[in-house]
XYZ file of C-alpha atoms in Angstrom:
230
model
C 117.578 88.828 -99.176
C 116.894 85.068 -98.832
C 120.697 84.129 -99.761
C 121.655 83.358 -95.628
C 118.931 80.945 -95.811
C 119.414 79.476 -99.088
C 123.552 78.927 -98.316
C 121.931 76.676 -95.051
C 119.828 75.114 -97.149
C 122.110 74.088 -99.985
C 124.099 72.117 -96.903
C 120.838 70.882 -95.097
C 119.993 69.348 -99.101
C 123.613 67.330 -99.061
C 122.293 65.928 -95.958
C 119.060 64.701 -96.917
C 116.837 61.996 -99.250
C 116.344 62.315 -102.677
C 112.254 62.795 -101.261
C 113.804 65.789 -99.074
C 116.121 67.452 -101.793
C 112.908 67.467 -104.109
C 111.403 69.088 -100.816
C 114.252 71.987 -101.324
C 113.909 72.303 -104.797
C 110.223 73.090 -104.749
C 111.235 75.824 -101.375
C 113.497 77.649 -103.223
C 112.166 77.766 -107.460
C 108.220 78.079 -107.062
C 108.235 79.899 -103.446
C 111.347 81.744 -102.746
C 112.046 82.461 -106.442
C 108.502 83.697 -107.464
C 107.698 85.560 -103.318
C 111.221 87.309 -104.383
C 109.856 88.518 -108.000
C 106.143 88.805 -109.401
C 104.716 88.418 -105.585
C 105.808 90.626 -104.424
C 105.208 93.311 -107.913
C 101.761 92.180 -107.855
C 101.544 93.072 -103.921
C 103.347 96.366 -104.301
C 100.379 98.617 -104.362
C 98.129 96.404 -101.741
C 97.067 98.869 -98.938
C 97.507 102.602 -102.039
C 95.741 101.072 -104.079
C 93.207 100.403 -101.484
C 90.356 102.669 -102.354
C 87.015 103.516 -100.473
C 83.860 105.301 -101.652
C 84.111 107.668 -98.330
C 86.160 110.645 -97.000
C 86.367 109.974 -93.198
C 89.147 109.811 -91.638
C 90.378 107.050 -91.052
C 87.709 104.785 -92.275
C 90.123 103.188 -95.051
C 92.799 102.726 -93.056
C 90.609 99.944 -90.591
C 88.486 98.798 -93.435
C 92.059 97.870 -94.811
C 93.158 96.872 -91.454
C 90.034 94.481 -91.780
C 90.259 92.864 -94.313
C 93.568 92.122 -94.566
C 94.784 91.087 -91.261
C 98.463 90.523 -92.333
C 99.599 91.171 -96.017
C 99.719 87.424 -98.284
C 103.270 88.282 -98.921
C 103.896 88.468 -94.830
C 102.298 85.361 -94.742
C 104.339 83.454 -97.223
C 107.645 84.923 -96.299
C 106.483 83.219 -92.309
C 105.594 79.797 -93.880
C 108.622 80.041 -95.553
C 110.378 80.552 -92.820
C 108.547 78.370 -90.120
C 108.725 75.389 -92.524
C 112.511 75.640 -93.327
C 113.593 76.159 -89.521
C 112.877 72.604 -88.585
C 114.913 71.698 -91.660
C 117.824 74.065 -90.384
C 117.523 72.367 -86.271
C 117.494 68.901 -88.268
C 121.172 69.949 -90.150
C 122.219 71.491 -86.331
C 122.338 67.096 -85.655
C 123.140 66.072 -88.476
C 127.155 68.555 -88.349
C 127.289 67.605 -84.471
C 126.526 63.805 -85.213
C 129.320 63.425 -88.860
C 131.416 65.174 -85.937
C 131.010 63.357 -82.910
C 131.643 60.042 -85.696
C 134.852 62.135 -87.121
C 135.953 62.130 -83.070
C 135.224 58.701 -83.123
C 136.891 57.044 -86.245
C 140.403 59.075 -85.187
C 140.391 57.513 -82.032
C 139.892 54.105 -83.199
C 142.623 54.938 -85.539
C 145.442 56.229 -83.097
C 144.529 53.032 -81.268
C 144.900 50.592 -84.084
C 148.434 52.696 -84.678
C 149.387 52.205 -80.949
C 148.523 48.608 -81.539
C 150.713 47.893 -84.126
C 153.487 49.493 -82.657
C 153.441 47.028 -79.304
C 153.077 44.089 -81.632
C 155.419 44.350 -84.964
C 153.377 41.764 -86.564
C 150.122 43.249 -87.211
C 152.590 46.350 -88.844
C 152.061 45.174 -92.645
C 148.174 44.901 -92.058
C 148.065 48.699 -91.059
C 148.043 50.229 -94.411
C 145.170 47.312 -95.488
C 143.498 48.952 -92.372
C 144.316 51.948 -93.845
C 142.175 52.000 -96.747
C 139.065 50.324 -95.220
C 138.794 53.647 -93.556
C 138.238 55.550 -96.757
C 135.358 53.874 -98.170
C 133.971 54.723 -94.610
C 135.107 58.174 -94.903
C 133.477 58.984 -97.928
C 130.398 57.819 -96.341
C 129.660 59.863 -93.561
C 126.078 60.509 -94.061
C 123.424 57.664 -93.124
C 119.892 57.633 -91.975
C 120.461 55.799 -88.931
C 119.551 56.054 -85.182
C 119.174 59.148 -83.233
C 120.143 61.040 -87.302
C 116.687 58.732 -88.500
C 114.465 60.154 -85.824
C 115.623 63.395 -85.823
C 114.777 63.458 -89.157
C 111.340 61.862 -89.040
C 110.621 64.379 -86.034
C 111.462 67.050 -88.849
C 109.521 66.040 -91.076
C 106.337 65.560 -89.074
C 107.055 69.171 -87.732
C 107.125 70.573 -91.578
C 103.787 69.163 -92.393
C 101.813 70.275 -89.235
C 103.658 74.435 -90.053
C 102.528 73.988 -93.256
C 98.360 72.381 -92.779
C 98.813 74.921 -90.115
C 99.756 77.626 -92.453
C 97.541 76.297 -95.272
C 94.581 76.030 -92.374
C 95.654 80.022 -91.474
C 94.913 81.441 -94.765
C 91.739 80.043 -95.436
C 90.445 81.803 -91.975
C 91.807 84.318 -92.381
C 91.202 85.935 -96.145
C 89.907 82.677 -98.300
C 91.850 81.373 -101.320
C 89.635 84.307 -103.509
C 90.527 87.498 -103.604
C 86.357 89.898 -104.088
C 87.389 93.047 -106.043
C 84.806 94.144 -104.024
C 84.993 94.435 -100.045
C 82.329 96.179 -97.986
C 82.855 97.335 -94.579
C 80.754 99.029 -91.350
C 83.984 99.456 -88.865
C 84.405 102.423 -86.733
C 84.935 104.842 -87.722
C 83.029 104.817 -90.994
C 79.966 106.837 -91.256
C 77.913 103.899 -92.280
C 78.541 100.326 -94.801
C 81.605 101.864 -97.175
C 82.744 100.070 -100.416
C 86.233 99.169 -101.187
C 88.163 98.204 -103.841
C 91.108 96.130 -104.387
C 93.134 96.163 -106.670
C 94.534 93.364 -109.428
C 91.821 91.132 -107.236
C 92.281 88.393 -110.370
C 96.289 88.265 -110.371
C 96.375 88.443 -106.958
C 93.627 85.300 -107.222
C 95.846 83.453 -109.351
C 99.699 83.765 -107.137
C 97.316 82.392 -103.764
C 96.332 79.777 -105.653
C 99.032 78.835 -107.033
C 101.214 79.584 -103.690
C 98.545 77.733 -102.210
C 98.924 74.213 -105.140
C 102.913 74.527 -104.066
C 102.436 74.269 -100.271
C 100.623 70.897 -101.467
C 103.118 69.694 -103.467
C 105.730 70.302 -100.968
C 102.704 68.699 -98.117
C 102.513 65.577 -100.080
C 106.470 65.053 -100.689
C 106.565 65.081 -96.586
C 103.791 62.635 -96.339
C 105.272 60.182 -98.803
C 109.035 61.062 -97.935
C 107.837 59.938 -93.337
C 106.266 56.682 -95.633
C 108.696 55.803 -97.874
C 111.360 56.495 -94.054
C 108.413 54.340 -91.480
C 108.155 51.805 -94.169
C 111.387 51.430 -94.785
């Protein structure tokens, strides 16, 4: 159930740049949606249809563990959680920043009212000052100061997590699923042949998720460059 994460990321979307909103769209449609529908069906029979040509008890299980230390589905779920966490932390800081700005404006408004009550000549100007606050109230979100630095740092951490998971997946499995896996791990009596279900279909999904991760990584780099050169 991705509803909780989705609701929070929708709030993050309101406090992001245009490129950041595109990144969130890629995350929702091409990662969470695909992972929650098609990918889980493809990997649903992963262990049950991993067959080895031996009857040795325990051999098939240890060979599966050697071939797939962690399921691709679980790895992608962890990847989504990790790359989304910096956005959640930024959202928390942005909410705090907006509330502090609201309190500051309320204090300034209270001070203006007190000053207007003391000086009767300023009373006619008070309505104009109140009107001047409305445009500011509609522009609560501005990337500047500490908020801008937090936003840049959260993109940097997203980029690092993205690169880390891509490299980690490469060292764990590579980017292809071979139909045949040879295993000589104990308690197998000798080198046995193990067969993976749907290797071509799984390879296609792996390449698709790799492309999506690369697009997300590219968007992060473009957004960092845009904010730094801005």
